[in-house]
């Protein structure tokens, strides 16, 4: 990161991470030129986290999010793969989490993988429209112009410090 971050013509540098060891490295990454960080977190429940990932690193990821905030990154985004009957009931909790910490949460549709993840897409798939509909039952969403290269439709959540994005 420091090598890339020192390039004169570089205007932006971001990293996507599982966040397991981010708390140890956030400040150093920021000082090395990293501007934005995307952190994968599919649940706000420690129990579900272990079920989804097979690992017990939930607290590490939360610590990484907090360390990223303290480091002062320009943008911190939380990537959530939304899955019916697994974490779809946490959509509004993620909006509240994003509001509490001034984050952007991006809800990502479940996509086909290389077969390592054994989930039935017909049983687990939840569309971006459904996720957005859940939020709009409570909040008004205001469209935001996103980066030209952004895969997400981005919205401000009116009356909060949160942004939400949807990746289809």
PDB file of C-alpha atoms in Angstrom:
ATOM      1  CA  UNK A   1       0.000   0.000   0.000  1.00  0.00           C
ATOM      2  CA  UNK A   2       2.806   2.421   0.812  1.00  0.00           C
ATOM      3  CA  UNK A   3       4.407   1.768  -2.569  1.00  0.00           C
ATOM      4  CA  UNK A   4       1.200   2.410  -4.463  1.00  0.00           C
ATOM      5  CA  UNK A   5       0.194   5.244  -2.122  1.00  0.00           C
ATOM      6  CA  UNK A   6       3.407   7.118  -2.896  1.00  0.00           C
ATOM      7  CA  UNK A   7       2.727   7.328  -6.654  1.00  0.00           C
ATOM      8  CA  UNK A   8       2.511  11.008  -7.613  1.00  0.00           C
ATOM      9  CA  UNK A   9      -0.364  10.726 -10.083  1.00  0.00           C
ATOM     10  CA  UNK A  10      -2.511   8.563  -7.817  1.00  0.00           C
ATOM     11  CA  UNK A  11      -5.708  10.351  -6.824  1.00  0.00           C
ATOM     12  CA  UNK A  12      -7.448   7.562  -4.929  1.00  0.00           C
ATOM     13  CA  UNK A  13      -6.589   4.278  -3.257  1.00  0.00           C
ATOM     14  CA  UNK A  14      -9.061   1.918  -1.636  1.00  0.00           C
ATOM     15  CA  UNK A  15      -9.019  -1.541  -0.109  1.00  0.00           C
ATOM     16  CA  UNK A  16     -11.671  -4.206   0.343  1.00  0.00           C
ATOM     17  CA  UNK A  17     -11.071  -6.444   3.346  1.00  0.00           C
ATOM     18  CA  UNK A  18     -12.683  -8.999   5.613  1.00  0.00           C
ATOM     19  CA  UNK A  19     -11.515  -6.748   8.453  1.00  0.00           C
ATOM     20  CA  UNK A  20     -10.067  -9.531  10.628  1.00  0.00           C
ATOM     21  CA  UNK A  21      -6.788  -7.720  11.288  1.00  0.00           C
ATOM     22  CA  UNK A  22      -7.759  -4.202  10.256  1.00  0.00           C
ATOM     23  CA  UNK A  23      -7.654  -2.849  13.799  1.00  0.00           C
ATOM     24  CA  UNK A  24      -3.909  -3.528  13.867  1.00  0.00           C
ATOM     25  CA  UNK A  25      -3.242  -1.939  10.468  1.00  0.00           C
ATOM     26  CA  UNK A  26      -5.807   0.842   9.919  1.00  0.00           C
ATOM     27  CA  UNK A  27      -3.618   3.735  11.024  1.00  0.00           C
ATOM     28  CA  UNK A  28      -0.566   2.479   9.124  1.00  0.00           C
ATOM     29  CA  UNK A  29      -2.647   1.961   5.986  1.00  0.00           C
ATOM     30  CA  UNK A  30      -4.025   5.497   6.256  1.00  0.00           C
ATOM     31  CA  UNK A  31      -0.524   6.921   6.743  1.00  0.00           C
ATOM     32  CA  UNK A  32       0.628   4.929   3.691  1.00  0.00           C
ATOM     33  CA  UNK A  33      -1.896   6.672   1.423  1.00  0.00           C
ATOM     34  CA  UNK A  34      -5.024   4.518   1.682  1.00  0.00           C
ATOM     35  CA  UNK A  35      -8.068   6.783   1.418  1.00  0.00           C
ATOM     36  CA  UNK A  36     -11.082   4.472   1.492  1.00  0.00           C
ATOM     37  CA  UNK A  37     -11.855   1.078   2.993  1.00  0.00           C
ATOM     38  CA  UNK A  38     -14.644  -1.425   2.247  1.00  0.00           C
ATOM     39  CA  UNK A  39     -15.257  -3.978   4.979  1.00  0.00           C
ATOM     40  CA  UNK A  40     -17.243  -7.184   4.485  1.00  0.00           C
ATOM     41  CA  UNK A  41     -19.728  -7.847   7.285  1.00  0.00           C
ATOM     42  CA  UNK A  42     -22.827  -9.908   6.541  1.00  0.00           C
ATOM     43  CA  UNK A  43     -24.380  -9.823  10.004  1.00  0.00           C
ATOM     44  CA  UNK A  44     -24.408  -7.856  13.240  1.00  0.00           C
ATOM     45  CA  UNK A  45     -24.827 -11.064  15.249  1.00  0.00           C
ATOM     46  CA  UNK A  46     -21.762 -12.843  16.584  1.00  0.00           C
ATOM     47  CA  UNK A  47     -23.562 -16.200  16.374  1.00  0.00           C
ATOM     48  CA  UNK A  48     -24.647 -15.703  12.768  1.00  0.00           C
ATOM     49  CA  UNK A  49     -21.184 -14.416  11.881  1.00  0.00           C
ATOM     50  CA  UNK A  50     -19.654 -17.714  12.961  1.00  0.00           C
ATOM     51  CA  UNK A  51     -22.349 -19.656  11.075  1.00  0.00           C
ATOM     52  CA  UNK A  52     -21.808 -17.661   7.870  1.00  0.00           C
ATOM     53  CA  UNK A  53     -17.997 -17.487   7.897  1.00  0.00           C
ATOM     54  CA  UNK A  54     -17.094 -20.552   9.929  1.00  0.00           C
ATOM     55  CA  UNK A  55     -14.796 -18.285  11.954  1.00  0.00           C
ATOM     56  CA  UNK A  56     -15.091 -16.529  15.293  1.00  0.00           C
ATOM     57  CA  UNK A  57     -13.742 -13.105  14.255  1.00  0.00           C
ATOM     58  CA  UNK A  58     -16.849 -10.949  14.695  1.00  0.00           C
ATOM     59  CA  UNK A  59     -15.284  -8.743  17.389  1.00  0.00           C
ATOM     60  CA  UNK A  60     -12.131  -8.343  15.280  1.00  0.00           C
ATOM     61  CA  UNK A  61     -14.191  -6.960  12.398  1.00  0.00           C
ATOM     62  CA  UNK A  62     -16.040  -4.530  14.672  1.00  0.00           C
ATOM     63  CA  UNK A  63     -12.711  -3.388  16.123  1.00  0.00           C
ATOM     64  CA  UNK A  64     -11.445  -2.905  12.568  1.00  0.00           C
ATOM     65  CA  UNK A  65     -14.423  -0.700  11.738  1.00  0.00           C
ATOM     66  CA  UNK A  66     -13.810   1.433  14.823  1.00  0.00           C
ATOM     67  CA  UNK A  67     -10.070   1.648  14.111  1.00  0.00           C
ATOM     68  CA  UNK A  68     -10.859   2.749  10.546  1.00  0.00           C
ATOM     69  CA  UNK A  69     -13.063   5.527  11.868  1.00  0.00           C
ATOM     70  CA  UNK A  70     -10.301   6.632  14.241  1.00  0.00           C
ATOM     71  CA  UNK A  71      -7.742   6.565  11.412  1.00  0.00           C
ATOM     72  CA  UNK A  72      -9.898   9.043   9.505  1.00  0.00           C
ATOM     73  CA  UNK A  73     -10.475   7.371   6.150  1.00  0.00           C
ATOM     74  CA  UNK A  74     -12.385   9.504   3.631  1.00  0.00           C
ATOM     75  CA  UNK A  75     -14.916   6.705   3.229  1.00  0.00           C
ATOM     76  CA  UNK A  76     -15.775   3.535   5.137  1.00  0.00           C
ATOM     77  CA  UNK A  77     -18.251   1.211   3.467  1.00  0.00           C
ATOM     78  CA  UNK A  78     -19.719  -1.962   4.929  1.00  0.00           C
ATOM     79  CA  UNK A  79     -20.486  -4.642   2.318  1.00  0.00           C
ATOM     80  CA  UNK A  80     -23.393  -6.915   3.219  1.00  0.00           C
ATOM     81  CA  UNK A  81     -24.419  -9.872   1.063  1.00  0.00           C
ATOM     82  CA  UNK A  82     -28.129 -10.087   1.831  1.00  0.00           C
ATOM     83  CA  UNK A  83     -29.536 -13.628   2.107  1.00  0.00           C
ATOM     84  CA  UNK A  84     -33.141 -14.568   2.675  1.00  0.00           C
ATOM     85  CA  UNK A  85     -33.698 -16.459   5.938  1.00  0.00           C
ATOM     86  CA  UNK A  86     -30.130 -15.759   7.046  1.00  0.00           C
ATOM     87  CA  UNK A  87     -29.559 -12.025   7.471  1.00  0.00           C
ATOM     88  CA  UNK A  88     -32.383 -10.328   5.589  1.00  0.00           C
ATOM     89  CA  UNK A  89     -34.025  -9.495   8.924  1.00  0.00           C
ATOM     90  CA  UNK A  90     -31.018  -7.302   9.767  1.00  0.00           C
ATOM     91  CA  UNK A  91     -31.416  -4.780   6.929  1.00  0.00           C
ATOM     92  CA  UNK A  92     -32.858  -2.064   9.189  1.00  0.00           C
ATOM     93  CA  UNK A  93     -30.308  -2.889  11.895  1.00  0.00           C
ATOM     94  CA  UNK A  94     -27.547  -2.213   9.377  1.00  0.00           C
ATOM     95  CA  UNK A  95     -29.127   1.148   8.504  1.00  0.00           C
ATOM     96  CA  UNK A  96     -29.152   2.045  12.219  1.00  0.00           C
ATOM     97  CA  UNK A  97     -25.539   0.840  12.535  1.00  0.00           C
ATOM     98  CA  UNK A  98     -24.545   3.037   9.567  1.00  0.00           C
ATOM     99  CA  UNK A  99     -26.353   5.996  11.115  1.00  0.00           C
ATOM    100  CA  UNK A 100     -24.729   5.470  14.510  1.00  0.00           C
ATOM    101  CA  UNK A 101     -21.214   5.477  13.026  1.00  0.00           C
ATOM    102  CA  UNK A 102     -21.685   7.683   9.946  1.00  0.00           C
ATOM    103  CA  UNK A 103     -20.996   4.864   7.490  1.00  0.00           C
ATOM    104  CA  UNK A 104     -22.232   3.687   4.123  1.00  0.00           C
ATOM    105  CA  UNK A 105     -23.677   0.195   4.024  1.00  0.00           C
ATOM    106  CA  UNK A 106     -23.980  -1.542   0.671  1.00  0.00           C
ATOM    107  CA  UNK A 107     -26.462  -4.364   0.285  1.00  0.00           C
ATOM    108  CA  UNK A 108     -25.242  -6.850  -2.296  1.00  0.00           C
ATOM    109  CA  UNK A 109     -27.401  -9.440  -4.017  1.00  0.00           C
ATOM    110  CA  UNK A 110     -26.269 -13.052  -3.565  1.00  0.00           C
ATOM    111  CA  UNK A 111     -24.334 -14.021  -6.697  1.00  0.00           C
ATOM    112  CA  UNK A 112     -23.217 -17.372  -8.060  1.00  0.00           C
ATOM    113  CA  UNK A 113     -19.851 -18.416  -6.657  1.00  0.00           C
ATOM    114  CA  UNK A 114     -17.283 -21.053  -7.450  1.00  0.00           C
ATOM    115  CA  UNK A 115     -19.223 -23.717  -5.568  1.00  0.00           C
ATOM    116  CA  UNK A 116     -17.334 -23.437  -2.287  1.00  0.00           C
ATOM    117  CA  UNK A 117     -20.346 -21.788  -0.659  1.00  0.00           C
ATOM    118  CA  UNK A 118     -23.214 -24.229  -0.461  1.00  0.00           C
ATOM    119  CA  UNK A 119     -26.283 -21.982  -0.576  1.00  0.00           C
ATOM    120  CA  UNK A 120     -29.340 -22.561  -2.725  1.00  0.00           C
ATOM    121  CA  UNK A 121     -29.703 -19.270  -4.630  1.00  0.00           C
ATOM    122  CA  UNK A 122     -33.438 -19.853  -5.148  1.00  0.00           C
ATOM    123  CA  UNK A 123     -33.919 -20.241  -1.404  1.00  0.00           C
ATOM    124  CA  UNK A 124     -31.503 -17.486  -0.280  1.00  0.00           C
ATOM    125  CA  UNK A 125     -31.677 -14.803  -3.012  1.00  0.00           C
ATOM    126  CA  UNK A 126     -33.092 -11.417  -1.999  1.00  0.00           C
ATOM    127  CA  UNK A 127     -33.222  -8.716  -4.669  1.00  0.00           C
ATOM    128  CA  UNK A 128     -31.964  -5.174  -4.244  1.00  0.00           C
ATOM    129  CA  UNK A 129     -35.528  -3.995  -4.799  1.00  0.00           C
ATOM    130  CA  UNK A 130     -36.747  -6.063  -1.847  1.00  0.00           C
ATOM    131  CA  UNK A 131     -33.948  -4.782   0.395  1.00  0.00           C
ATOM    132  CA  UNK A 132     -34.663  -1.210  -0.658  1.00  0.00           C
ATOM    133  CA  UNK A 133     -38.379  -1.758  -0.036  1.00  0.00           C
ATOM    134  CA  UNK A 134     -37.679  -2.831   3.554  1.00  0.00           C
ATOM    135  CA  UNK A 135     -35.749   0.359   4.204  1.00  0.00           C
ATOM    136  CA  UNK A 136     -38.353   2.555   2.518  1.00  0.00           C
ATOM    137  CA  UNK A 137     -41.013   1.255   4.918  1.00  0.00           C
ATOM    138  CA  UNK A 138     -39.268   3.368   7.587  1.00  0.00           C
ATOM    139  CA  UNK A 139     -36.944   5.837   5.851  1.00  0.00           C
ATOM    140  CA  UNK A 140     -36.956   8.112   2.837  1.00  0.00           C
ATOM    141  CA  UNK A 141     -34.055   7.442   0.470  1.00  0.00           C
ATOM    142  CA  UNK A 142     -32.525  10.339  -1.458  1.00  0.00           C
ATOM    143  CA  UNK A 143     -30.481   9.399  -4.570  1.00  0.00           C
ATOM    144  CA  UNK A 144     -26.821  10.447  -4.628  1.00  0.00           C
ATOM    145  CA  UNK A 145     -24.595  10.730  -7.666  1.00  0.00           C
ATOM    146  CA  UNK A 146     -22.047   7.927  -7.325  1.00  0.00           C
ATOM    147  CA  UNK A 147     -18.572   7.575  -8.777  1.00  0.00           C
ATOM    148  CA  UNK A 148     -18.742   6.762 -12.473  1.00  0.00           C
ATOM    149  CA  UNK A 149     -17.116   3.432 -11.670  1.00  0.00           C
ATOM    150  CA  UNK A 150     -19.332   2.569  -8.699  1.00  0.00           C
ATOM    151  CA  UNK A 151     -21.280  -0.669  -9.009  1.00  0.00           C
ATOM    152  CA  UNK A 152     -23.814   0.610  -6.460  1.00  0.00           C
ATOM    153  CA  UNK A 153     -26.877   2.819  -6.547  1.00  0.00           C
ATOM    154  CA  UNK A 154     -26.263   5.118  -3.563  1.00  0.00           C
ATOM    155  CA  UNK A 155     -28.819   6.916  -1.370  1.00  0.00           C
ATOM    156  CA  UNK A 156     -28.736   9.188   1.650  1.00  0.00           C
ATOM    157  CA  UNK A 157     -31.063   7.966   4.380  1.00  0.00           C
ATOM    158  CA  UNK A 158     -33.060  11.092   5.197  1.00  0.00           C
ATOM    159  CA  UNK A 159     -32.774  12.214   8.805  1.00  0.00           C
ATOM    160  CA  UNK A 160     -29.679  10.098   9.503  1.00  0.00           C
ATOM    161  CA  UNK A 161     -25.901  10.135   9.008  1.00  0.00           C
ATOM    162  CA  UNK A 162     -26.175   6.923   6.958  1.00  0.00           C
ATOM    163  CA  UNK A 163     -25.821   6.179   3.278  1.00  0.00           C
ATOM    164  CA  UNK A 164     -27.035   2.960   1.718  1.00  0.00           C
ATOM    165  CA  UNK A 165     -26.108   1.402  -1.572  1.00  0.00           C
ATOM    166  CA  UNK A 166     -27.532  -1.469  -3.552  1.00  0.00           C
ATOM    167  CA  UNK A 167     -25.461  -3.725  -5.805  1.00  0.00           C
ATOM    168  CA  UNK A 168     -27.453  -5.949  -8.129  1.00  0.00           C
TER     169      UNK A 168
END
